[in-house]
Amino acid sequence: DTGVSQDPRHKITKRGQNVTFRCDPISEHNRLYWYRQTLGQGPEFLTYFQNEAQLEKSRLLSDRFSAERPKGSFSTLEIQRTEQGDSAMYLCASSLSSGEISSEQYFGPGTRLTVT
Amino acid sequence: AQKITQTQPGMFVQEKEAVTLDCTYDTSDPSYGLFWYKQPSSGEMIFLIYQGSYDQQNATEGRYSLNFQKARKSANLVISASQLGDSAMYFCAMRGSIGSQGNLIFGKGTKLSVKP
């Protein structure tokens, strides 16, 4: 078990460019979450997958954001036409779909995006 | 709506002493879970401890314990015998039983600094 991995760890892009991040969850986990964390704040929920189905999207996820999880394995988060306000740490987490409130989410190391 | 409040932006503690990090929450869910995560400067969120709303006893995990006062809606984290490696951001989080699909709601965090 290698834990949740994210790639890249850091991304610097110019405003208006598109960026894509990847998350590889723990292999047997069927739930996958994306969060965004800005400086001085706690993580904020963006979206959630159970297997390949995207079941919930936060209002924070504007039309410029899209996430996929083909075949229920890794996930990608794409931001189109990036804005300076998109600068943040993007965290991915995975968990087992046990239906229990106590089900722990395991987080990856995050991708830090800087939009210049 | 669910909300987590952490009122201490920063805390200092002497090495080997105990420290309490405050967390209050607001929810109308009849059943919910409370989590504490540690985030070192490397960025990864590390799960520390969990408390269920119907648990009869306060949770403990090694040097971490949770002072859960349901009537006051507080879930304070107590770290005993602080170590230099405990210096990090600490986040309190909550998951409800209704409508949240399992995503966590985080507070703004407390930055703990352990002094030698």
PDB file of C-alpha atoms in Angstrom:
ATOM      1  CA  ASP A   1       0.000   0.000   0.000  1.00  0.00           C
ATOM      2  CA  THR A   2       1.744   3.128  -1.239  1.00  0.00           C
ATOM      3  CA  GLY A   3      -0.865   5.643  -0.087  1.00  0.00           C
ATOM      4  CA  VAL A   4      -2.520   8.360  -2.128  1.00  0.00           C
ATOM      5  CA  SER A   5      -0.248   9.990  -4.677  1.00  0.00           C
ATOM      6  CA  GLN A   6      -0.670  13.217  -6.607  1.00  0.00           C
ATOM      7  CA  ASP A   7       1.136  14.590  -9.619  1.00  0.00           C
ATOM      8  CA  PRO A   8       2.577  17.118 -10.079  1.00  0.00           C
ATOM      9  CA  ARG A   9       3.478  18.349  -6.612  1.00  0.00           C
ATOM     10  CA  HIS A  10       3.923  21.886  -7.833  1.00  0.00           C
ATOM     11  CA  LYS A  11       2.609  23.700 -10.910  1.00  0.00           C
ATOM     12  CA  ILE A  12       3.258  27.265 -12.000  1.00  0.00           C
ATOM     13  CA  THR A  13       1.172  28.494 -14.901  1.00  0.00           C
ATOM     14  CA  LYS A  14       0.256  31.736 -16.563  1.00  0.00           C
ATOM     15  CA  ARG A  15      -3.239  33.130 -16.307  1.00  0.00           C
ATOM     16  CA  GLY A  16      -5.455  31.789 -19.043  1.00  0.00           C
ATOM     17  CA  GLN A  17      -3.643  28.473 -19.443  1.00  0.00           C
ATOM     18  CA  ASN A  18      -5.214  25.091 -18.777  1.00  0.00           C
ATOM     19  CA  VAL A  19      -3.798  22.737 -16.152  1.00  0.00           C
ATOM     20  CA  THR A  20      -4.506  19.127 -15.249  1.00  0.00           C
ATOM     21  CA  PHE A  21      -3.731  17.331 -12.012  1.00  0.00           C
ATOM     22  CA  ARG A  22      -3.721  13.609 -11.360  1.00  0.00           C
ATOM     23  CA  CYS A  23      -4.585  11.637  -8.238  1.00  0.00           C
ATOM     24  CA  ASP A  24      -3.959   7.936  -7.676  1.00  0.00           C
ATOM     25  CA  PRO A  25      -5.961   6.680  -4.684  1.00  0.00           C
ATOM     26  CA  ILE A  26      -5.204   3.703  -2.486  1.00  0.00           C
ATOM     27  CA  SER A  27      -5.961   0.743  -4.718  1.00  0.00           C
ATOM     28  CA  GLU A  28      -8.932  -0.792  -2.898  1.00  0.00           C
ATOM     29  CA  HIS A  29     -10.612   2.546  -2.126  1.00  0.00           C
ATOM     30  CA  ASN A  30     -13.699   3.263  -4.215  1.00  0.00           C
ATOM     31  CA  ARG A  31     -14.385   6.777  -2.941  1.00  0.00           C
ATOM     32  CA  LEU A  32     -12.261   9.685  -4.109  1.00  0.00           C
ATOM     33  CA  TYR A  33     -12.520  13.322  -3.031  1.00  0.00           C
ATOM     34  CA  TRP A  34     -10.991  16.569  -4.274  1.00  0.00           C
ATOM     35  CA  TYR A  35     -10.490  19.505  -1.906  1.00  0.00           C
ATOM     36  CA  ARG A  36      -8.985  22.953  -2.383  1.00  0.00           C
ATOM     37  CA  GLN A  37      -7.003  24.708   0.326  1.00  0.00           C
ATOM     38  CA  THR A  38      -6.095  28.386   0.116  1.00  0.00           C
ATOM     39  CA  LEU A  39      -3.564  30.085   2.350  1.00  0.00           C
ATOM     40  CA  GLY A  40      -4.711  30.324   5.952  1.00  0.00           C
ATOM     41  CA  GLN A  41      -7.800  28.202   5.419  1.00  0.00           C
ATOM     42  CA  GLY A  42      -8.812  24.626   5.921  1.00  0.00           C
ATOM     43  CA  PRO A  43      -9.513  22.384   2.932  1.00  0.00           C
ATOM     44  CA  GLU A  44     -12.815  22.996   1.125  1.00  0.00           C
ATOM     45  CA  PHE A  45     -14.708  20.213  -0.629  1.00  0.00           C
ATOM     46  CA  LEU A  46     -14.821  20.374  -4.426  1.00  0.00           C
ATOM     47  CA  THR A  47     -16.158  17.068  -5.714  1.00  0.00           C
ATOM     48  CA  TYR A  48     -16.517  13.380  -4.944  1.00  0.00           C
ATOM     49  CA  PHE A  49     -16.542  10.106  -6.880  1.00  0.00           C
ATOM     50  CA  GLN A  50     -17.787   6.694  -5.970  1.00  0.00           C
ATOM     51  CA  ASN A  51     -16.077   4.375  -8.411  1.00  0.00           C
ATOM     52  CA  GLU A  52     -16.348   6.159 -11.757  1.00  0.00           C
ATOM     53  CA  ALA A  53     -19.499   8.119 -10.921  1.00  0.00           C
ATOM     54  CA  GLN A  54     -19.186  11.765  -9.916  1.00  0.00           C
ATOM     55  CA  LEU A  55     -21.862  11.991  -7.239  1.00  0.00           C
ATOM     56  CA  GLU A  56     -21.495  15.475  -5.835  1.00  0.00           C
ATOM     57  CA  LYS A  57     -20.018  18.816  -6.865  1.00  0.00           C
ATOM     58  CA  SER A  58     -19.552  21.845  -4.651  1.00  0.00           C
ATOM     59  CA  ARG A  59     -20.655  25.309  -5.706  1.00  0.00           C
ATOM     60  CA  LEU A  60     -16.939  26.121  -5.612  1.00  0.00           C
ATOM     61  CA  LEU A  61     -16.501  24.006  -8.725  1.00  0.00           C
ATOM     62  CA  SER A  62     -17.139  26.538 -11.470  1.00  0.00           C
ATOM     63  CA  ASP A  63     -17.677  25.641 -15.118  1.00  0.00           C
ATOM     64  CA  ARG A  64     -13.933  26.009 -15.683  1.00  0.00           C
ATOM     65  CA  PHE A  65     -13.293  22.989 -13.473  1.00  0.00           C
ATOM     66  CA  SER A  66     -13.875  19.419 -14.573  1.00  0.00           C
ATOM     67  CA  ALA A  67     -13.011  16.153 -12.898  1.00  0.00           C
ATOM     68  CA  GLU A  68     -13.024  12.611 -14.167  1.00  0.00           C
ATOM     69  CA  ARG A  69     -12.349   9.174 -12.805  1.00  0.00           C
ATOM     70  CA  PRO A  70     -12.309   6.775 -15.737  1.00  0.00           C
ATOM     71  CA  LYS A  71     -12.736   3.120 -14.779  1.00  0.00           C
ATOM     72  CA  GLY A  72     -12.920   4.072 -11.135  1.00  0.00           C
ATOM     73  CA  SER A  73      -9.166   4.179 -10.645  1.00  0.00           C
ATOM     74  CA  PHE A  74      -7.105   7.387 -10.895  1.00  0.00           C
ATOM     75  CA  SER A  75      -8.769  10.776 -11.171  1.00  0.00           C
ATOM     76  CA  THR A  76      -7.915  13.972 -13.003  1.00  0.00           C
ATOM     77  CA  LEU A  77      -8.894  17.527 -12.152  1.00  0.00           C
ATOM     78  CA  GLU A  78      -8.661  20.040 -14.991  1.00  0.00           C
ATOM     79  CA  ILE A  79      -8.872  23.794 -14.674  1.00  0.00           C
ATOM     80  CA  GLN A  80      -9.444  25.704 -17.894  1.00  0.00           C
ATOM     81  CA  ARG A  81      -8.529  29.362 -18.417  1.00  0.00           C
ATOM     82  CA  THR A  82      -6.839  29.612 -15.037  1.00  0.00           C
ATOM     83  CA  GLU A  83      -7.258  32.740 -12.944  1.00  0.00           C
ATOM     84  CA  GLN A  84      -5.068  34.081 -10.146  1.00  0.00           C
ATOM     85  CA  GLY A  85      -7.799  33.151  -7.687  1.00  0.00           C
ATOM     86  CA  ASP A  86      -7.261  29.504  -8.589  1.00  0.00           C
ATOM     87  CA  SER A  87      -3.868  29.580  -6.832  1.00  0.00           C
ATOM     88  CA  ALA A  88      -4.194  27.055  -4.022  1.00  0.00           C
ATOM     89  CA  MET A  89      -3.243  23.603  -2.817  1.00  0.00           C
ATOM     90  CA  TYR A  90      -5.397  20.914  -4.435  1.00  0.00           C
ATOM     91  CA  LEU A  91      -5.761  17.882  -2.199  1.00  0.00           C
ATOM     92  CA  CYS A  92      -7.028  14.462  -3.127  1.00  0.00           C
ATOM     93  CA  ALA A  93      -8.320  11.927  -0.612  1.00  0.00           C
ATOM     94  CA  SER A  94      -9.652   8.406  -0.844  1.00  0.00           C
ATOM     95  CA  SER A  95     -11.645   6.108   1.399  1.00  0.00           C
ATOM     96  CA  LEU A  96     -13.537   2.855   1.485  1.00  0.00           C
ATOM     97  CA  SER A  97     -17.247   3.082   0.858  1.00  0.00           C
ATOM     98  CA  SER A  98     -18.225   1.507   4.125  1.00  0.00           C
ATOM     99  CA  GLY A  99     -21.183   3.800   4.703  1.00  0.00           C
ATOM    100  CA  GLU A 100     -19.830   4.585   8.149  1.00  0.00           C
ATOM    101  CA  ILE A 101     -19.461   8.158   9.348  1.00  0.00           C
ATOM    102  CA  SER A 102     -16.148   7.073  10.884  1.00  0.00           C
ATOM    103  CA  SER A 103     -14.697   6.016   7.533  1.00  0.00           C
ATOM    104  CA  GLU A 104     -11.308   7.704   7.440  1.00  0.00           C
ATOM    105  CA  GLN A 105     -10.160   9.682   4.427  1.00  0.00           C
ATOM    106  CA  TYR A 106      -6.522   9.269   3.446  1.00  0.00           C
ATOM    107  CA  PHE A 107      -5.007  12.350   1.882  1.00  0.00           C
ATOM    108  CA  GLY A 108      -2.335  12.735  -0.743  1.00  0.00           C
ATOM    109  CA  PRO A 109       0.496  15.277  -0.531  1.00  0.00           C
ATOM    110  CA  GLY A 110      -1.369  17.799  -2.668  1.00  0.00           C
ATOM    111  CA  THR A 111      -0.605  19.793  -5.805  1.00  0.00           C
ATOM    112  CA  ARG A 112       0.316  23.411  -5.193  1.00  0.00           C
ATOM    113  CA  LEU A 113      -0.872  25.589  -8.078  1.00  0.00           C
ATOM    114  CA  THR A 114       0.466  29.088  -8.618  1.00  0.00           C
ATOM    115  CA  VAL A 115      -1.152  31.204 -11.326  1.00  0.00           C
ATOM    116  CA  THR A 116       0.948  34.195 -12.376  1.00  0.00           C
TER     117      THR A 116
ATOM    118  CA  ALA B   1     -25.534  24.153   7.589  1.00  0.00           C
ATOM    119  CA  GLN B   2     -22.563  22.485   9.176  1.00  0.00           C
ATOM    120  CA  LYS B   3     -19.719  24.596  10.507  1.00  0.00           C
ATOM    121  CA  ILE B   4     -16.454  24.094  12.363  1.00  0.00           C
ATOM    122  CA  THR B   5     -14.894  26.919  14.367  1.00  0.00           C
ATOM    123  CA  GLN B   6     -11.297  26.962  15.566  1.00  0.00           C
ATOM    124  CA  THR B   7     -10.691  30.209  17.433  1.00  0.00           C
ATOM    125  CA  GLN B   8      -6.957  29.844  18.082  1.00  0.00           C
ATOM    126  CA  PRO B   9      -4.940  30.887  15.006  1.00  0.00           C
ATOM    127  CA  GLY B  10      -1.705  30.001  16.792  1.00  0.00           C
ATOM    128  CA  MET B  11      -0.599  28.280  19.976  1.00  0.00           C
ATOM    129  CA  PHE B  12       2.749  27.849  21.692  1.00  0.00           C
ATOM    130  CA  VAL B  13       3.637  25.014  24.045  1.00  0.00           C
ATOM    131  CA  GLN B  14       6.802  24.032  25.841  1.00  0.00           C
ATOM    132  CA  GLU B  15       8.255  20.669  24.888  1.00  0.00           C
ATOM    133  CA  LYS B  16       6.984  17.834  27.129  1.00  0.00           C
ATOM    134  CA  GLU B  17       3.958  19.825  28.308  1.00  0.00           C
ATOM    135  CA  ALA B  18       0.333  19.205  27.357  1.00  0.00           C
ATOM    136  CA  VAL B  19      -1.688  21.492  25.083  1.00  0.00           C
ATOM    137  CA  THR B  20      -5.383  21.783  24.228  1.00  0.00           C
ATOM    138  CA  LEU B  21      -6.561  22.896  20.798  1.00  0.00           C
ATOM    139  CA  ASP B  22     -10.130  24.150  20.711  1.00  0.00           C
ATOM    140  CA  CYS B  23     -12.848  23.150  18.264  1.00  0.00           C
ATOM    141  CA  THR B  24     -16.558  23.939  18.304  1.00  0.00           C
ATOM    142  CA  TYR B  25     -19.050  22.737  15.736  1.00  0.00           C
ATOM    143  CA  ASP B  26     -22.557  23.367  14.550  1.00  0.00           C
ATOM    144  CA  THR B  27     -24.823  20.796  12.940  1.00  0.00           C
ATOM    145  CA  SER B  28     -28.444  19.720  12.944  1.00  0.00           C
ATOM    146  CA  ASP B  29     -27.607  16.139  11.970  1.00  0.00           C
ATOM    147  CA  PRO B  30     -28.635  13.593  14.603  1.00  0.00           C
ATOM    148  CA  SER B  31     -25.477  11.600  13.960  1.00  0.00           C
ATOM    149  CA  TYR B  32     -22.072  12.923  12.992  1.00  0.00           C
ATOM    150  CA  GLY B  33     -18.354  12.313  13.284  1.00  0.00           C
ATOM    151  CA  LEU B  34     -15.550  14.603  14.364  1.00  0.00           C
ATOM    152  CA  PHE B  35     -11.972  14.275  13.132  1.00  0.00           C
ATOM    153  CA  TRP B  36      -8.646  15.893  13.839  1.00  0.00           C
ATOM    154  CA  TYR B  37      -5.932  16.099  11.198  1.00  0.00           C
ATOM    155  CA  LYS B  38      -2.334  17.296  11.397  1.00  0.00           C
ATOM    156  CA  GLN B  39      -0.770  19.117   8.465  1.00  0.00           C
ATOM    157  CA  PRO B  40       3.015  19.532   8.605  1.00  0.00           C
ATOM    158  CA  SER B  41       4.748  22.050   6.369  1.00  0.00           C
ATOM    159  CA  SER B  42       5.059  19.320   3.722  1.00  0.00           C
ATOM    160  CA  GLY B  43       1.313  19.682   3.135  1.00  0.00           C
ATOM    161  CA  GLU B  44      -0.063  16.181   3.646  1.00  0.00           C
ATOM    162  CA  MET B  45      -3.068  15.829   5.945  1.00  0.00           C
ATOM    163  CA  ILE B  46      -2.432  13.167   8.592  1.00  0.00           C
ATOM    164  CA  PHE B  47      -5.396  11.633  10.430  1.00  0.00           C
ATOM    165  CA  LEU B  48      -5.025  11.760  14.217  1.00  0.00           C
ATOM    166  CA  ILE B  49      -8.236  10.834  15.969  1.00  0.00           C
ATOM    167  CA  TYR B  50     -11.974  10.291  15.483  1.00  0.00           C
ATOM    168  CA  GLN B  51     -14.998  10.796  17.770  1.00  0.00           C
ATOM    169  CA  GLY B  52     -18.506   9.660  16.916  1.00  0.00           C
ATOM    170  CA  SER B  53     -21.436  11.663  18.222  1.00  0.00           C
ATOM    171  CA  TYR B  54     -22.918   8.610  19.954  1.00  0.00           C
ATOM    172  CA  ASP B  55     -19.666   7.327  21.400  1.00  0.00           C
ATOM    173  CA  GLN B  56     -19.961   7.055  25.165  1.00  0.00           C
ATOM    174  CA  GLN B  57     -16.294   7.594  25.881  1.00  0.00           C
ATOM    175  CA  ASN B  58     -13.830  10.205  24.732  1.00  0.00           C
ATOM    176  CA  ALA B  59     -11.506   8.943  22.012  1.00  0.00           C
ATOM    177  CA  THR B  60      -7.822   8.401  22.712  1.00  0.00           C
ATOM    178  CA  GLU B  61      -4.941   7.516  20.367  1.00  0.00           C
ATOM    179  CA  GLY B  62      -1.552   7.427  21.989  1.00  0.00           C
ATOM    180  CA  ARG B  63      -0.638  10.972  23.055  1.00  0.00           C
ATOM    181  CA  TYR B  64      -3.823  12.352  21.488  1.00  0.00           C
ATOM    182  CA  SER B  65      -7.153  12.500  23.261  1.00  0.00           C
ATOM    183  CA  LEU B  66     -10.382  14.209  22.403  1.00  0.00           C
ATOM    184  CA  ASN B  67     -12.336  16.130  25.029  1.00  0.00           C
ATOM    185  CA  PHE B  68     -15.851  15.723  23.604  1.00  0.00           C
ATOM    186  CA  GLN B  69     -18.614  17.785  25.213  1.00  0.00           C
ATOM    187  CA  LYS B  70     -21.740  17.159  23.156  1.00  0.00           C
ATOM    188  CA  ALA B  71     -23.992  19.639  24.953  1.00  0.00           C
ATOM    189  CA  ARG B  72     -21.462  22.394  24.353  1.00  0.00           C
ATOM    190  CA  LYS B  73     -20.785  21.177  20.808  1.00  0.00           C
ATOM    191  CA  SER B  74     -17.065  21.131  21.421  1.00  0.00           C
ATOM    192  CA  ALA B  75     -14.407  18.587  20.479  1.00  0.00           C
ATOM    193  CA  ASN B  76     -11.080  19.806  21.785  1.00  0.00           C
ATOM    194  CA  LEU B  77      -7.855  17.966  20.972  1.00  0.00           C
ATOM    195  CA  VAL B  78      -5.442  17.354  23.837  1.00  0.00           C
ATOM    196  CA  ILE B  79      -1.833  16.521  23.019  1.00  0.00           C
ATOM    197  CA  SER B  80       0.130  15.238  25.984  1.00  0.00           C
ATOM    198  CA  ALA B  81       3.905  15.368  26.365  1.00  0.00           C
ATOM    199  CA  SER B  82       4.434  17.637  23.346  1.00  0.00           C
ATOM    200  CA  GLN B  83       7.335  16.905  21.036  1.00  0.00           C
ATOM    201  CA  LEU B  84       9.176  19.173  18.609  1.00  0.00           C
ATOM    202  CA  GLY B  85       7.709  17.116  15.765  1.00  0.00           C
ATOM    203  CA  ASP B  86       4.209  18.120  16.828  1.00  0.00           C
ATOM    204  CA  SER B  87       4.791  21.593  15.397  1.00  0.00           C
ATOM    205  CA  ALA B  88       2.270  21.816  12.546  1.00  0.00           C
ATOM    206  CA  MET B  89      -1.186  23.021  11.557  1.00  0.00           C
ATOM    207  CA  TYR B  90      -4.050  21.160  13.208  1.00  0.00           C
ATOM    208  CA  PHE B  91      -7.495  20.967  11.649  1.00  0.00           C
ATOM    209  CA  CYS B  92     -10.765  19.915  13.195  1.00  0.00           C
ATOM    210  CA  ALA B  93     -13.280  18.460  10.741  1.00  0.00           C
ATOM    211  CA  MET B  94     -16.790  17.072  10.760  1.00  0.00           C
ATOM    212  CA  ARG B  95     -18.817  14.676   8.661  1.00  0.00           C
ATOM    213  CA  GLY B  96     -22.591  14.581   8.955  1.00  0.00           C
ATOM    214  CA  SER B  97     -24.966  11.753   8.260  1.00  0.00           C
ATOM    215  CA  ILE B  98     -27.361  13.562   5.987  1.00  0.00           C
ATOM    216  CA  GLY B  99     -26.709  14.856   2.500  1.00  0.00           C
ATOM    217  CA  SER B 100     -22.963  15.307   2.770  1.00  0.00           C
ATOM    218  CA  GLN B 101     -22.041  12.114   0.898  1.00  0.00           C
ATOM    219  CA  GLY B 102     -19.096  11.759   3.205  1.00  0.00           C
ATOM    220  CA  ASN B 103     -17.123  14.900   2.509  1.00  0.00           C
ATOM    221  CA  LEU B 104     -15.441  16.602   5.453  1.00  0.00           C
ATOM    222  CA  ILE B 105     -16.100  20.142   6.641  1.00  0.00           C
ATOM    223  CA  PHE B 106     -12.904  21.688   8.015  1.00  0.00           C
ATOM    224  CA  GLY B 107     -12.152  24.553  10.349  1.00  0.00           C
ATOM    225  CA  LYS B 108      -9.508  27.169   9.598  1.00  0.00           C
ATOM    226  CA  GLY B 109      -6.917  25.402  11.693  1.00  0.00           C
ATOM    227  CA  THR B 110      -4.571  26.177  14.569  1.00  0.00           C
ATOM    228  CA  LYS B 111      -0.825  26.510  14.097  1.00  0.00           C
ATOM    229  CA  LEU B 112       0.961  24.785  16.959  1.00  0.00           C
ATOM    230  CA  SER B 113       4.564  25.650  17.727  1.00  0.00           C
ATOM    231  CA  VAL B 114       6.480  23.506  20.227  1.00  0.00           C
ATOM    232  CA  LYS B 115       9.349  25.298  21.941  1.00  0.00           C
ATOM    233  CA  PRO B 116      12.440  23.371  23.113  1.00  0.00           C
TER     234      PRO B 116
END
